[in-house]
Amino acid sequence: VQLQASGGGLVQAGGSLRLSCAASGRTFSTYVMAWFRRAPGKEREFVAASSRSGGDTSYADSVKGRFTISRDNAKNAVYLQMNSLKPEDTAVYYCAAGKYLARPTTAWDIWGRGTLVTVSS
């Protein structure tokens, strides 16, 4: 499977954005999906993950209650709804596919190109 993230942009603090990740191939539903981000000068970090069915999700503490991950297996897509955005959410956001709901970046097999989210204060 190949992944392509989109939907990034410039938004004011308190605003919302919805990121999308489109996947190619017929095996999308067999993958656990996740979003990661890398802020300027920092390491890539886990944001959210979804099980194969979407029934089980996991979030970083820093985004819990503000971000929502969802997926549509019929459309081969995973989404990240981001509300109440803060300047510290500014980062390049990446989608990833893997076999397990895990947080380390090394647990994820396939990565898409990122999309830049900039939150102004």
GROMACS .gro file of N, CA and C in nm:
model
  363
    1VAL      N    1   0.084  -0.118   0.000
    1VAL     CA    2   0.000   0.000   0.000
    1VAL      C    3   0.088   0.124   0.000
    2GLN      N    4   0.043   0.229  -0.070
    2GLN     CA    5   0.112   0.359  -0.069
    2GLN      C    6   0.019   0.461  -0.008
    3LEU      N    7   0.077   0.558   0.063
    3LEU     CA    8  -0.001   0.654   0.139
    3LEU      C    9   0.030   0.796   0.095
    4GLN      N   10  -0.072   0.880   0.093
    4GLN     CA   11  -0.054   1.022   0.060
    4GLN      C   12  -0.142   1.106   0.152
    5ALA      N   13  -0.078   1.186   0.234
    5ALA     CA   14  -0.151   1.275   0.325
    5ALA      C   15  -0.179   1.409   0.259
    6SER      N   16  -0.291   1.469   0.298
    6SER     CA   17  -0.327   1.602   0.247
    6SER      C   18  -0.414   1.672   0.349
    7GLY      N   19  -0.440   1.800   0.323
    7GLY     CA   20  -0.531   1.874   0.409
    7GLY      C   21  -0.464   1.973   0.503
    8GLY      N   22  -0.332   1.977   0.501
    8GLY     CA   23  -0.262   2.071   0.588
    8GLY      C   24  -0.280   2.213   0.540
    9GLY      N   25  -0.240   2.307   0.624
    9GLY     CA   26  -0.250   2.447   0.588
    9GLY      C   27  -0.224   2.535   0.707
   10LEU      N   28  -0.257   2.663   0.691
   10LEU     CA   29  -0.238   2.762   0.795
   10LEU      C   30  -0.372   2.790   0.862
   11VAL      N   31  -0.375   2.785   0.993
   11VAL     CA   32  -0.498   2.808   1.068
   11VAL      C   33  -0.465   2.885   1.195
   12GLN      N   34  -0.559   2.964   1.241
   12GLN     CA   35  -0.539   3.037   1.366
   12GLN      C   36  -0.563   2.946   1.485
   13ALA      N   37  -0.501   2.980   1.594
   13ALA     CA   38  -0.522   2.905   1.718
   13ALA      C   39  -0.671   2.901   1.750
   14GLY      N   40  -0.716   2.783   1.792
   14GLY     CA   41  -0.857   2.763   1.820
   14GLY      C   42  -0.936   2.711   1.701
   15GLY      N   43  -0.875   2.713   1.585
   15GLY     CA   44  -0.942   2.667   1.464
   15GLY      C   45  -0.934   2.517   1.446
   16SER      N   46  -0.984   2.471   1.332
   16SER     CA   47  -0.991   2.328   1.302
   16SER      C   48  -0.935   2.299   1.163
   17LEU      N   49  -0.887   2.179   1.147
   17LEU     CA   50  -0.844   2.127   1.017
   17LEU      C   51  -0.876   1.978   1.014
   18ARG      N   52  -0.898   1.928   0.894
   18ARG     CA   53  -0.918   1.784   0.877
   18ARG      C   54  -0.814   1.732   0.778
   19LEU      N   55  -0.730   1.644   0.826
   19LEU     CA   56  -0.630   1.581   0.740
   19LEU      C   57  -0.687   1.453   0.683
   20SER      N   58  -0.646   1.424   0.561
   20SER     CA   59  -0.685   1.299   0.495
   20SER      C   60  -0.560   1.223   0.453
   21CYS      N   61  -0.571   1.093   0.452
   21CYS     CA   62  -0.463   1.008   0.402
   21CYS      C   63  -0.526   0.906   0.308
   22ALA      N   64  -0.491   0.916   0.182
   22ALA     CA   65  -0.544   0.823   0.082
   22ALA      C   66  -0.445   0.710   0.061
   23ALA      N   67  -0.497   0.590   0.056
   23ALA     CA   68  -0.413   0.472   0.038
   23ALA      C   69  -0.445   0.403  -0.094
   24SER      N   70  -0.341   0.357  -0.159
   24SER     CA   71  -0.361   0.280  -0.281
   24SER      C   72  -0.356   0.132  -0.245
   25GLY      N   73  -0.404   0.048  -0.333
   25GLY     CA   74  -0.397  -0.095  -0.310
   25GLY      C   75  -0.523  -0.151  -0.249
   26ARG      N   76  -0.533  -0.283  -0.249
   26ARG     CA   77  -0.654  -0.352  -0.204
   26ARG      C   78  -0.644  -0.403  -0.062
   27THR      N   79  -0.533  -0.377   0.005
   27THR     CA   80  -0.513  -0.435   0.136
   27THR      C   81  -0.526  -0.334   0.249
   28PHE      N   82  -0.582  -0.218   0.221
   28PHE     CA   83  -0.589  -0.112   0.321
   28PHE      C   84  -0.654  -0.160   0.450
   29SER      N   85  -0.762  -0.234   0.440
   29SER     CA   86  -0.837  -0.275   0.560
   29SER      C   87  -0.760  -0.373   0.647
   30THR      N   88  -0.651  -0.427   0.597
   30THR     CA   89  -0.571  -0.520   0.676
   30THR      C   90  -0.467  -0.449   0.762
   31TYR      N   91  -0.456  -0.318   0.747
   31TYR     CA   92  -0.356  -0.241   0.820
   31TYR      C   93  -0.418  -0.162   0.934
   32VAL      N   94  -0.345  -0.155   1.042
   32VAL     CA   95  -0.370  -0.057   1.145
   32VAL      C   96  -0.313   0.074   1.093
   33MET      N   97  -0.381   0.185   1.119
   33MET     CA   98  -0.339   0.314   1.064
   33MET      C   99  -0.311   0.414   1.176
   34ALA      N  100  -0.220   0.505   1.149
   34ALA     CA  101  -0.183   0.603   1.252
   34ALA      C  102  -0.145   0.735   1.189
   35TRP      N  103  -0.146   0.836   1.274
   35TRP     CA  104  -0.092   0.967   1.241
   35TRP      C  105   0.024   0.998   1.335
   36PHE      N  106   0.129   1.052   1.280
   36PHE     CA  107   0.243   1.101   1.355
   36PHE      C  108   0.267   1.245   1.314
   37ARG      N  109   0.352   1.313   1.389
   37ARG     CA  110   0.389   1.449   1.350
   37ARG      C  111   0.532   1.477   1.393
   38ARG      N  112   0.594   1.571   1.320
   38ARG     CA  113   0.727   1.616   1.357
   38ARG      C  114   0.728   1.768   1.356
   39ALA      N  115   0.744   1.822   1.475
   39ALA     CA  116   0.753   1.967   1.490
   39ALA      C  117   0.896   2.013   1.460
   40PRO      N  118   0.914   2.139   1.426
   40PRO     CA  119   1.048   2.190   1.397
   40PRO      C  120   1.144   2.163   1.511
   41GLY      N  121   1.257   2.100   1.480
   41GLY     CA  122   1.359   2.075   1.580
   41GLY      C  123   1.329   1.961   1.675
   42LYS      N  124   1.223   1.886   1.649
   42LYS     CA  125   1.186   1.777   1.740
   42LYS      C  126   1.180   1.644   1.665
   43GLU      N  127   1.173   1.537   1.742
   43GLU     CA  128   1.160   1.405   1.684
   43GLU      C  129   1.015   1.380   1.640
   44ARG      N  130   1.001   1.287   1.548
   44ARG     CA  131   0.866   1.247   1.508
   44ARG      C  132   0.796   1.181   1.626
   45GLU      N  133   0.670   1.216   1.648
   45GLU     CA  134   0.597   1.163   1.763
   45GLU      C  135   0.460   1.110   1.723
   46PHE      N  136   0.416   1.015   1.800
   46PHE     CA  137   0.284   0.954   1.782
   46PHE      C  138   0.174   1.055   1.812
   47VAL      N  139   0.069   1.053   1.730
   47VAL     CA  140  -0.048   1.139   1.752
   47VAL      C  141  -0.172   1.055   1.780
   48ALA      N  142  -0.205   0.964   1.689
   48ALA     CA  143  -0.327   0.884   1.703
   48ALA      C  144  -0.317   0.760   1.616
   49ALA      N  145  -0.392   0.656   1.654
   49ALA     CA  146  -0.394   0.533   1.576
   49ALA      C  147  -0.534   0.473   1.579
   50SER      N  148  -0.562   0.396   1.474
   50SER     CA  149  -0.692   0.331   1.462
   50SER      C  150  -0.672   0.185   1.427
   51SER      N  151  -0.754   0.099   1.490
   51SER     CA  152  -0.751  -0.042   1.455
   51SER      C  153  -0.804  -0.062   1.314
   52ARG      N  154  -0.800  -0.186   1.266
   52ARG     CA  155  -0.841  -0.215   1.129
   52ARG      C  156  -0.986  -0.179   1.103
   53SER      N  157  -1.070  -0.200   1.201
   53SER     CA  158  -1.213  -0.170   1.184
   53SER      C  159  -1.247  -0.027   1.221
   54GLY      N  160  -1.156   0.038   1.292
   54GLY     CA  161  -1.185   0.173   1.343
   54GLY      C  162  -1.251   0.171   1.478
   55GLY      N  163  -1.277   0.053   1.530
   55GLY     CA  164  -1.347   0.044   1.657
   55GLY      C  165  -1.260   0.069   1.779
   56ASP      N  166  -1.131   0.062   1.760
   56ASP     CA  167  -1.036   0.085   1.870
   56ASP      C  168  -0.940   0.196   1.828
   57THR      N  169  -0.927   0.297   1.911
   57THR     CA  170  -0.838   0.409   1.880
   57THR      C  171  -0.748   0.440   1.999
   58SER      N  172  -0.640   0.510   1.968
   58SER     CA  173  -0.545   0.549   2.071
   58SER      C  174  -0.494   0.689   2.039
   59TYR      N  175  -0.472   0.769   2.144
   59TYR     CA  176  -0.430   0.908   2.124
   59TYR      C  177  -0.316   0.944   2.217
   60ALA      N  178  -0.232   1.033   2.169
   60ALA     CA  179  -0.133   1.093   2.257
   60ALA      C  180  -0.206   1.183   2.356
   61ASP      N  181  -0.152   1.194   2.476
   61ASP     CA  182  -0.217   1.277   2.578
   61ASP      C  183  -0.232   1.421   2.533
   62SER      N  184  -0.136   1.468   2.454
   62SER     CA  185  -0.136   1.609   2.413
   62SER      C  186  -0.251   1.644   2.318
   63VAL      N  187  -0.312   1.544   2.256
   63VAL     CA  188  -0.420   1.572   2.160
   63VAL      C  189  -0.553   1.511   2.201
   64LYS      N  190  -0.553   1.435   2.307
   64LYS     CA  191  -0.675   1.366   2.352
   64LYS      C  192  -0.784   1.468   2.381
   65GLY      N  193  -0.904   1.443   2.327
   65GLY     CA  194  -1.015   1.534   2.346
   65GLY      C  195  -1.024   1.644   2.241
   66ARG      N  196  -0.917   1.661   2.162
   66ARG     CA  197  -0.917   1.764   2.058
   66ARG      C  198  -0.910   1.702   1.918
   67PHE      N  199  -0.840   1.592   1.905
   67PHE     CA  200  -0.823   1.527   1.775
   67PHE      C  201  -0.904   1.398   1.772
   68THR      N  202  -0.952   1.364   1.651
   68THR     CA  203  -1.024   1.239   1.632
   68THR      C  204  -0.975   1.170   1.506
   69ILE      N  205  -0.933   1.045   1.520
   69ILE     CA  206  -0.893   0.965   1.405
   69ILE      C  207  -1.011   0.880   1.362
   70SER      N  208  -1.029   0.868   1.231
   70SER     CA  209  -1.135   0.783   1.178
   70SER      C  210  -1.087   0.725   1.045
   71ARG      N  211  -1.154   0.624   0.999
   71ARG     CA  212  -1.115   0.563   0.872
   71ARG      C  213  -1.238   0.517   0.796
   72ASP      N  214  -1.224   0.509   0.667
   72ASP     CA  215  -1.330   0.459   0.580
   72ASP      C  216  -1.265   0.354   0.490
   73ASN      N  217  -1.283   0.228   0.525
   73ASN     CA  218  -1.218   0.121   0.450
   73ASN      C  219  -1.272   0.110   0.307
   74ALA      N  220  -1.395   0.151   0.286
   74ALA     CA  221  -1.452   0.147   0.151
   74ALA      C  222  -1.383   0.249   0.060
   75LYS      N  223  -1.332   0.356   0.120
   75LYS     CA  224  -1.265   0.460   0.042
   75LYS      C  225  -1.113   0.454   0.055
   76ASN      N  226  -1.063   0.355   0.127
   76ASN     CA  227  -0.919   0.344   0.149
   76ASN      C  228  -0.861   0.473   0.205
   77ALA      N  229  -0.922   0.523   0.310
   77ALA     CA  230  -0.879   0.652   0.363
   77ALA      C  231  -0.884   0.653   0.515
   78VAL      N  232  -0.795   0.731   0.572
   78VAL     CA  233  -0.796   0.757   0.715
   78VAL      C  234  -0.790   0.908   0.733
   79TYR      N  235  -0.855   0.956   0.838
   79TYR     CA  236  -0.868   1.099   0.859
   79TYR      C  237  -0.821   1.138   0.999
   80LEU      N  238  -0.787   1.265   1.014
   80LEU     CA  239  -0.755   1.319   1.145
   80LEU      C  240  -0.826   1.454   1.156
   81GLN      N  241  -0.933   1.456   1.234
   81GLN     CA  242  -1.004   1.580   1.261
   81GLN      C  243  -0.936   1.649   1.378
   82MET      N  244  -0.889   1.770   1.357
   82MET     CA  245  -0.814   1.844   1.458
   82MET      C  246  -0.892   1.969   1.495
   83ASN      N  247  -0.935   1.975   1.619
   83ASN     CA  248  -1.010   2.090   1.671
   83ASN      C  249  -0.930   2.159   1.780
   84SER      N  250  -0.970   2.280   1.811
   84SER     CA  251  -0.905   2.358   1.917
   84SER      C  252  -0.754   2.358   1.899
   85LEU      N  253  -0.710   2.386   1.780
   85LEU     CA  254  -0.567   2.379   1.750
   85LEU      C  255  -0.487   2.483   1.826
   86LYS      N  256  -0.366   2.444   1.862
   86LYS     CA  257  -0.276   2.529   1.938
   86LYS      C  258  -0.147   2.551   1.856
   87PRO      N  259  -0.076   2.658   1.883
   87PRO     CA  260   0.051   2.679   1.811
   87PRO      C  261   0.147   2.561   1.824
   88GLU      N  262   0.143   2.492   1.937
   88GLU     CA  263   0.232   2.377   1.956
   88GLU      C  264   0.191   2.256   1.873
   89ASP      N  265   0.078   2.263   1.805
   89ASP     CA  266   0.039   2.157   1.711
   89ASP      C  267   0.105   2.175   1.575
   90THR      N  268   0.175   2.286   1.557
   90THR     CA  269   0.244   2.311   1.431
   90THR      C  270   0.347   2.202   1.404
   91ALA      N  271   0.336   2.136   1.290
   91ALA     CA  272   0.423   2.024   1.258
   91ALA      C  273   0.391   1.974   1.118
   92VAL      N  274   0.479   1.888   1.069
   92VAL     CA  275   0.446   1.809   0.950
   92VAL      C  276   0.379   1.682   1.000
   93TYR      N  277   0.263   1.653   0.946
   93TYR     CA  278   0.185   1.537   0.988
   93TYR      C  279   0.198   1.426   0.883
   94TYR      N  280   0.220   1.305   0.933
   94TYR     CA  281   0.240   1.188   0.848
   94TYR      C  282   0.138   1.080   0.883
   95CYS      N  283   0.090   1.009   0.783
   95CYS     CA  284   0.012   0.890   0.810
   95CYS      C  285   0.101   0.767   0.792
   96ALA      N  286   0.068   0.662   0.863
   96ALA     CA  287   0.148   0.541   0.861
   96ALA      C  288   0.058   0.420   0.870
   97ALA      N  289   0.106   0.310   0.815
   97ALA     CA  290   0.033   0.183   0.819
   97ALA      C  291   0.120   0.078   0.884
   98GLY      N  292   0.057  -0.008   0.962
   98GLY     CA  293   0.133  -0.112   1.031
   98GLY      C  294   0.046  -0.229   1.070
   99LYS      N  295   0.103  -0.316   1.152
   99LYS     CA  296   0.033  -0.439   1.193
   99LYS      C  297  -0.024  -0.430   1.334
  100TYR      N  298   0.030  -0.339   1.415
  100TYR     CA  299  -0.009  -0.334   1.556
  100TYR      C  300  -0.039  -0.191   1.598
  101LEU      N  301  -0.128  -0.178   1.695
  101LEU     CA  302  -0.153  -0.048   1.756
  101LEU      C  303  -0.038  -0.021   1.853
  102ALA      N  304   0.063   0.046   1.804
  102ALA     CA  305   0.181   0.072   1.885
  102ALA      C  306   0.226   0.216   1.863
  103ARG      N  307   0.297   0.272   1.959
  103ARG     CA  308   0.335   0.411   1.949
  103ARG      C  309   0.474   0.437   1.892
  104PRO      N  310   0.569   0.350   1.913
  104PRO     CA  311   0.702   0.377   1.857
  104PRO      C  312   0.700   0.386   1.705
  105THR      N  313   0.775   0.478   1.650
  105THR     CA  314   0.779   0.494   1.505
  105THR      C  315   0.832   0.368   1.438
  106THR      N  316   0.917   0.295   1.507
  106THR     CA  317   0.976   0.174   1.450
  106THR      C  318   0.875   0.062   1.430
  107ALA      N  319   0.758   0.074   1.491
  107ALA     CA  320   0.655  -0.030   1.477
  107ALA      C  321   0.574  -0.017   1.350
  108TRP      N  322   0.595   0.091   1.276
  108TRP     CA  323   0.512   0.119   1.159
  108TRP      C  324   0.591   0.094   1.031
  109ASP      N  325   0.525   0.023   0.937
  109ASP     CA  326   0.595  -0.030   0.820
  109ASP      C  327   0.595   0.065   0.700
  110ILE      N  328   0.486   0.137   0.683
  110ILE     CA  329   0.469   0.217   0.561
  110ILE      C  330   0.436   0.360   0.600
  111TRP      N  331   0.504   0.453   0.535
  111TRP     CA  332   0.486   0.595   0.565
  111TRP      C  333   0.450   0.671   0.439
  112GLY      N  334   0.362   0.769   0.457
  112GLY     CA  335   0.332   0.858   0.346
  112GLY      C  336   0.412   0.986   0.359
  113ARG      N  337   0.408   1.066   0.254
  113ARG     CA  338   0.467   1.199   0.262
  113ARG      C  339   0.381   1.284   0.354
  114GLY      N  340   0.442   1.374   0.423
  114GLY     CA  341   0.371   1.453   0.521
  114GLY      C  342   0.297   1.571   0.461
  115THR      N  343   0.215   1.630   0.546
  115THR     CA  344   0.144   1.752   0.511
  115THR      C  345   0.165   1.851   0.625
  116LEU      N  346   0.196   1.976   0.590
  116LEU     CA  347   0.234   2.075   0.690
  116LEU      C  348   0.112   2.144   0.750
  117VAL      N  349   0.107   2.146   0.882
  117VAL     CA  350   0.004   2.219   0.955
  117VAL      C  351   0.074   2.330   1.033
  118THR      N  352   0.029   2.452   1.012
  118THR     CA  353   0.084   2.567   1.083
  118THR      C  354  -0.028   2.636   1.157
  119VAL      N  355  -0.011   2.649   1.289
  119VAL     CA  356  -0.112   2.713   1.373
  119VAL      C  357  -0.053   2.844   1.425
  120SER      N  358  -0.117   2.953   1.387
  120SER     CA  359  -0.069   3.084   1.429
  120SER      C  360  -0.138   3.128   1.558
  121SER      N  361  -0.064   3.202   1.637
  121SER     CA  362  -0.119   3.248   1.766
  121SER      C  363  -0.191   3.381   1.752
   0.00000   0.00000   0.00000
